[in-house]
């Protein structure tokens, strides 16, 4: 089943603005609420949202084996369970329907009115029900930076780091979609020089620039996924801001790793960009030295060139860019992460989400967290309005964007953008 959607020469009859993340070659998947308050699975071309539930009811997926209600759902989990062959058939068909030379929907005003929406007529929802969330720690630069700060230069990388794609089990109940405001968390911290902790609002709320992949049902209990088959079980990728409270983290993380410092919120971009759409942007993975154990050795190009950036926008203020990075810097690739995750027989299900870990590059302006950008607050960043930031302040909006670009086409992720609110205040009884 070849992919025909990526043909860079294809034009569409839907208007696509210059530099749009969503040309007809992208065809991502998401879930939205329509102007009629109906929840549906959809895609997007340019600034037009497309109701796949309505397209299916009107017969546009004829000949593809799909259940009648596959797109009339509040999550993509069942569609993702249908597997790679079906994803590709559906994506190819969408590309065909919106091809500039295909009159079927283009010239059917009544159907267009049912299927197409302006972006201001819809509200994006969580694209999947995330059953399990795992967060890796796969950027060598990030691990080295954080290790240097917490343990000194000589012990920056733990002895296991170059052998294992290190990760931990996160919490799926607090994964939210772009646009959802997030409260500053409270918790225990240990003030400098003190031997006993205090309780209160975190003073060091941070973002983590990450990407995350969404899996399909991959394996049964006991069954590992070989590294060179792993990509068959990855549906697609989103942007992830893995919000973190550094002061809470520092006090709690020994010996079992992060807990409440990380699970108060993780936010994702609403459109899942498929692995097929990313195919033209494969690049070599950073050289791995020492050679990993055989179950982590892979063939071919397993990294992806996705340009990433982070803006901070103060309340009523102007956006300031604070970071430019790239998904390709990640040391352990997604295939290795999934092979490692399942090598002990741990099952992975449809809708599971795996975070990359903070994606830092080698230069100061490519670090993927405030912790690194300001080096624990020692070098505050200047905002355009003249104010300074060591960490994220109440009222700040953190926006992450990402896109791939070659000479033919730009495939983007849109954005994940969330505002930090003050600590939650209980309603007065
Ligand atoms: Ca993280």
XYZ file of C-alpha atoms and ligand atoms in Angstrom:
430
model
C 0.000 0.000 0.000
C 2.000 3.014 -1.207
C 1.495 6.423 0.303
C 0.194 8.827 -2.365
C -0.622 11.723 -0.045
C 2.929 13.033 0.161
C 3.190 13.857 -3.571
C 4.641 17.380 -3.345
C 3.206 18.333 -6.732
C -0.382 17.877 -5.601
C -2.568 20.991 -5.397
C -5.836 21.267 -3.527
C -9.047 23.210 -4.123
C -9.009 24.332 -0.457
C -7.224 27.674 0.028
C -3.896 27.170 1.827
C -2.078 30.291 3.121
C 1.660 30.651 2.452
C 3.783 28.926 5.123
C 0.790 26.972 6.417
C 1.663 23.950 8.562
C -1.215 22.093 6.944
C -0.829 21.698 3.166
C -2.722 18.868 1.425
C 0.408 16.716 1.942
C 0.012 16.781 5.747
C -3.481 15.405 6.564
C -3.127 15.124 10.356
C -5.831 13.687 12.607
C -7.618 15.311 15.525
C -10.924 15.543 17.393
C -13.113 18.632 17.473
C -16.443 19.989 18.587
C -18.407 21.511 15.678
C -20.593 24.630 15.584
C -23.565 22.277 16.093
C -21.984 20.920 19.295
C -21.239 17.567 17.696
C -17.953 15.842 18.505
C -16.179 14.320 15.525
C -12.842 13.128 14.256
C -11.392 15.424 11.665
C -8.458 16.654 9.681
C -7.260 20.047 8.534
C -6.086 21.603 5.274
C -4.923 25.221 5.446
C -7.336 26.959 7.835
C -10.234 24.639 7.030
C -11.295 21.878 9.425
C -12.770 18.780 7.789
C -15.379 16.591 9.484
C -14.401 12.988 8.700
C -17.554 11.634 10.375
C -19.695 13.596 7.919
C -17.459 12.592 4.983
C -17.892 8.936 5.939
C -21.678 9.242 6.251
C -21.814 10.872 2.818
C -19.906 7.963 1.251
C -16.491 9.506 0.637
C -14.667 6.517 2.182
C -16.545 3.931 0.122
C -14.443 0.812 -0.474
C -12.331 1.236 2.673
C -13.234 -1.233 5.422
C -14.335 1.083 8.252
C -17.107 0.685 10.819
C -19.971 3.190 10.392
C -19.180 5.116 13.563
C -15.360 5.021 13.379
C -15.106 8.822 13.054
C -18.142 9.691 15.199
C -16.144 9.327 18.389
C -14.572 11.521 20.995
C -11.129 9.933 20.544
C -8.982 8.446 17.795
C -8.227 5.271 19.763
C -10.462 2.908 17.727
C -9.268 4.319 14.412
C -5.669 3.977 15.574
C -6.412 0.350 16.519
C -7.379 -0.323 12.885
C -3.674 -0.261 12.028
C -1.269 1.274 9.588
C -2.876 -0.077 6.399
C -6.185 1.605 7.237
C -4.528 4.892 8.300
C -2.814 5.021 4.945
C -5.963 4.159 2.936
C -7.903 6.896 4.736
C -5.151 9.489 4.406
C -4.706 8.693 0.710
C -8.449 8.987 0.143
C -8.618 12.369 1.890
C -5.780 13.586 -0.322
C -7.695 12.393 -3.405
C -10.988 14.030 -2.376
C -9.279 17.387 -1.880
C -7.109 17.170 -5.015
C -7.601 20.295 -7.159
C -8.734 18.156 -10.095
C -11.329 16.082 -8.213
C -14.785 17.663 -8.643
C -16.756 15.243 -6.428
C -16.833 17.317 -3.220
C -15.347 20.463 -4.748
C -18.465 21.017 -6.849
C -21.024 19.802 -4.293
C -22.043 22.898 -2.339
C -24.433 21.021 -0.057
C -21.806 18.489 1.018
C -19.156 21.165 1.435
C -21.440 23.004 3.853
C -21.814 19.840 5.955
C -18.164 18.744 5.905
C -16.089 21.951 6.045
C -15.659 24.359 8.967
C -13.722 27.529 9.587
C -11.348 27.204 12.521
C -13.388 29.673 14.600
C -16.421 27.373 14.305
C -14.710 24.451 16.014
C -13.042 23.705 19.325
C -10.170 21.249 19.401
C -10.335 18.428 21.955
C -7.833 15.853 23.227
C -7.172 13.701 20.129
C -6.801 10.428 22.032
C -7.737 8.901 25.331
C -4.231 8.376 26.731
C -4.212 5.149 28.697
C -0.565 5.243 29.688
C 1.999 8.003 29.454
C 5.739 7.335 29.513
C 8.313 10.106 29.493
C 11.818 9.441 28.230
C 14.960 11.453 28.935
C 16.609 10.996 25.558
C 18.418 14.257 24.795
C 22.079 13.898 25.681
C 22.509 17.686 25.863
C 19.559 18.061 28.257
C 20.657 15.166 30.463
C 24.193 16.568 30.548
C 23.012 20.096 31.387
C 20.681 18.966 34.174
C 23.217 16.452 35.486
C 25.898 19.161 35.591
C 23.631 21.443 37.618
C 22.481 18.774 40.074
C 25.637 16.656 40.404
C 28.573 18.514 38.827
C 30.312 18.169 35.477
C 32.153 14.913 36.263
C 28.950 13.046 37.154
C 26.635 14.745 34.667
C 25.552 11.597 32.803
C 24.641 8.634 34.984
C 26.583 5.439 34.065
C 23.468 3.857 32.504
C 22.550 6.816 30.282
C 24.561 5.813 27.182
C 23.219 2.245 27.368
C 19.527 2.675 28.203
C 16.853 5.006 26.815
C 16.072 6.201 30.349
C 12.403 6.863 31.070
C 9.760 6.877 33.785
C 6.029 6.263 33.973
C 4.103 9.510 33.897
C 0.499 10.283 34.608
C -2.109 10.408 31.825
C -4.967 12.043 33.790
C -3.315 15.474 33.632
C -2.499 15.464 29.905
C -4.444 18.344 28.371
C -4.819 19.841 24.927
C -3.401 23.182 23.808
C -5.453 26.122 25.117
C -6.213 24.594 28.521
C -5.024 26.936 31.311
C -2.784 25.405 33.956
C -2.603 26.292 37.648
C 0.699 26.844 39.392
C 1.157 23.739 41.544
C 1.730 23.680 45.293
C 3.912 21.215 47.100
C 6.828 20.532 49.393
C 10.146 22.200 48.787
C 13.347 22.444 50.759
C 14.489 26.086 51.101
C 18.226 26.651 50.594
C 20.117 26.052 53.851
C 17.112 24.512 55.580
C 16.817 20.947 56.843
C 13.038 20.818 56.946
C 10.671 21.355 54.021
C 7.967 23.964 53.639
C 4.641 23.787 51.817
C 3.470 26.350 49.297
C 3.272 27.400 45.649
C 6.142 26.226 43.476
C 8.450 29.160 42.775
C 10.220 27.476 39.857
C 7.574 26.484 37.294
C 9.199 25.506 34.012
C 8.332 24.209 30.569
C 9.973 21.234 28.877
C 10.117 21.324 25.071
C 9.306 17.803 23.928
C 7.642 15.824 21.191
C 5.535 12.763 21.905
C 4.483 9.789 19.808
C 1.132 8.029 19.959
C 1.083 4.252 19.576
C -1.382 1.663 18.322
C -1.951 -1.730 19.973
C 1.536 -3.095 19.635
C 2.047 -6.312 21.553
C 0.673 -8.771 24.062
C 1.978 -9.238 27.582
C 5.403 -10.836 27.346
C 6.021 -9.979 23.704
C 8.834 -7.528 22.831
C 8.648 -5.297 19.720
C 11.822 -5.535 17.589
C 13.489 -2.179 17.024
C 13.158 -2.354 13.235
C 9.399 -3.026 13.454
C 8.719 -0.356 16.053
C 7.688 2.378 13.600
C 4.789 0.223 12.349
C 3.187 0.711 15.760
C 3.590 4.489 15.899
C 0.539 6.377 14.615
C 1.999 9.852 14.752
C 3.608 12.655 16.675
C 2.521 15.790 18.584
C 4.246 18.688 20.350
C 4.443 18.246 24.120
C 5.039 20.762 26.890
C 5.883 18.651 29.922
C 5.321 21.301 32.613
C 7.682 20.901 35.570
C 8.109 22.387 39.054
C 11.875 22.423 39.612
C 11.853 23.168 43.352
C 9.389 20.352 44.066
C 11.397 18.071 41.748
C 14.673 18.768 43.528
C 13.293 17.775 46.945
C 11.284 14.722 45.891
C 13.210 13.045 43.060
C 15.584 10.826 45.078
C 15.308 7.817 44.992
C 12.358 7.070 42.683
C 12.444 9.977 40.240
C 9.962 12.761 39.576
C 6.428 12.525 40.976
C 4.310 15.600 41.790
C 6.817 17.932 40.110
C 5.827 16.522 36.740
C 2.261 15.255 36.901
C 0.280 18.460 37.471
C 0.066 19.118 33.722
C 1.451 18.005 30.372
C -0.006 19.749 27.338
C -0.052 18.610 23.702
C -0.812 20.052 20.281
C -4.221 18.890 19.009
C -3.337 17.547 15.545
C -1.486 14.230 15.353
C 0.898 14.336 12.379
C 1.278 10.837 10.959
C 4.557 8.993 10.518
C 3.705 8.808 6.799
C 3.603 12.612 6.590
C 7.017 12.812 8.284
C 8.583 10.282 5.896
C 10.360 12.890 3.671
C 12.085 14.348 6.742
C 14.024 11.340 7.996
C 17.634 12.081 8.994
C 20.515 10.187 10.547
C 20.394 9.675 14.300
C 23.295 11.217 16.282
C 26.230 8.801 16.462
C 25.825 6.412 19.377
C 29.034 5.643 21.251
C 29.362 3.082 22.835
C 27.401 0.843 20.455
C 24.080 -0.038 22.101
C 23.167 -3.636 22.942
C 21.846 -5.660 19.966
C 18.133 -5.201 20.786
C 18.645 -1.421 20.395
C 20.615 -1.584 17.132
C 18.601 -0.360 14.154
C 18.919 0.062 10.398
C 18.329 3.211 8.384
C 17.483 6.773 9.299
C 15.336 6.854 12.419
C 15.419 10.525 13.382
C 13.281 13.357 11.994
C 14.212 16.933 11.172
C 11.526 18.947 12.994
C 12.343 22.585 13.736
C 11.074 23.591 17.159
C 10.673 26.882 18.971
C 9.326 28.243 22.224
C 7.781 31.665 22.912
C 6.806 33.220 26.228
C 4.015 35.806 26.132
C 3.490 37.825 29.332
C -0.100 38.728 30.266
C -1.303 41.361 27.743
C 2.244 41.447 26.356
C 4.173 40.574 23.268
C 5.651 37.139 22.505
C 9.396 36.704 23.053
C 11.170 33.784 21.436
C 13.334 32.033 24.029
C 14.414 28.814 22.305
C 15.020 27.251 18.902
C 15.750 23.525 18.861
C 15.201 20.418 16.746
C 13.725 16.938 17.230
C 16.743 15.488 15.363
C 19.044 16.208 18.330
C 17.423 13.358 20.287
C 20.062 10.697 21.043
C 17.734 7.706 21.481
C 15.187 7.583 18.644
C 11.510 6.601 18.877
C 12.158 3.082 17.561
C 14.752 2.465 20.257
C 12.435 3.916 22.907
C 9.566 1.607 21.908
C 11.842 -1.450 21.565
C 13.309 -0.756 24.986
C 9.898 -0.103 26.562
C 8.593 -3.489 25.408
C 11.762 -5.615 25.688
C 10.585 -6.910 29.068
C 7.143 -7.737 27.635
C 5.308 -4.606 28.811
C 2.202 -4.182 26.607
C 1.658 -0.938 24.703
C -1.888 0.005 23.681
C -3.699 2.229 21.229
C -3.502 5.835 22.425
C -0.493 5.416 24.682
C 1.784 8.432 24.626
C 5.587 8.488 24.885
C 7.382 11.783 25.509
C 10.848 12.312 24.057
C 12.296 14.119 27.025
C 13.370 17.736 26.828
C 14.914 18.443 23.417
C 17.977 20.593 23.956
C 20.578 21.341 21.300
C 24.231 22.161 21.849
C 23.964 25.957 21.829
C 22.729 28.193 24.640
C 19.681 29.375 22.638
C 18.592 25.805 21.836
C 18.093 24.602 25.412
C 14.575 23.236 25.908
C 13.753 24.451 29.426
C 14.109 27.602 31.532
C 16.230 25.585 33.971
C 18.878 25.311 31.259
C 18.241 28.607 29.402
C 18.746 30.649 32.601
C 21.085 28.077 34.194
C 18.921 27.646 37.330
C 17.958 31.310 37.247
C 21.519 32.658 37.286
C 21.146 34.303 33.847
C 17.591 35.640 33.507
C 16.121 36.057 30.007
C 15.049 39.500 28.804
C 11.478 39.770 27.511
C 10.509 42.267 24.811
C 8.561 44.313 27.382
C 11.764 44.792 29.403
C 10.848 42.362 32.159
C 13.047 39.394 33.063
C 12.277 35.711 33.450
C 14.115 33.113 35.479
C 11.153 30.759 35.335
C 7.486 31.041 34.233
C 5.342 33.712 35.936
C 1.609 33.708 36.567
C -0.177 35.027 33.482
C 2.582 33.928 31.081
C 1.556 31.875 28.056
C 4.090 29.307 26.831
C 3.775 28.485 23.123
C 5.670 25.746 21.306
C 5.652 25.391 17.537
C 7.185 22.827 15.230
C 7.484 22.155 11.526
C 9.472 20.255 8.902
C 10.563 22.056 5.765
C 12.292 20.960 2.572
C 12.480 22.553 -0.867
C 9.015 21.207 -1.754
C 6.778 21.261 1.236
C 6.306 22.328 4.859
C 4.659 19.834 7.217
C 3.834 21.412 10.558
C 2.343 20.607 13.911
C 0.598 23.902 14.656
C 1.211 24.768 18.285
C 0.762 23.853 21.908
C 0.005 27.035 23.832
C -1.075 27.218 27.468
C -1.343 29.953 30.065
C -0.060 29.589 33.613
C -2.670 30.691 36.168
C -2.033 31.447 39.862
C -2.420 28.674 42.430
C -5.940 27.183 42.471
C -8.239 28.954 44.949
C -11.090 26.856 46.307
C -14.540 28.413 45.809
C -15.951 29.987 48.974
C -18.796 27.897 50.386
Ca 9.861 15.517 30.610
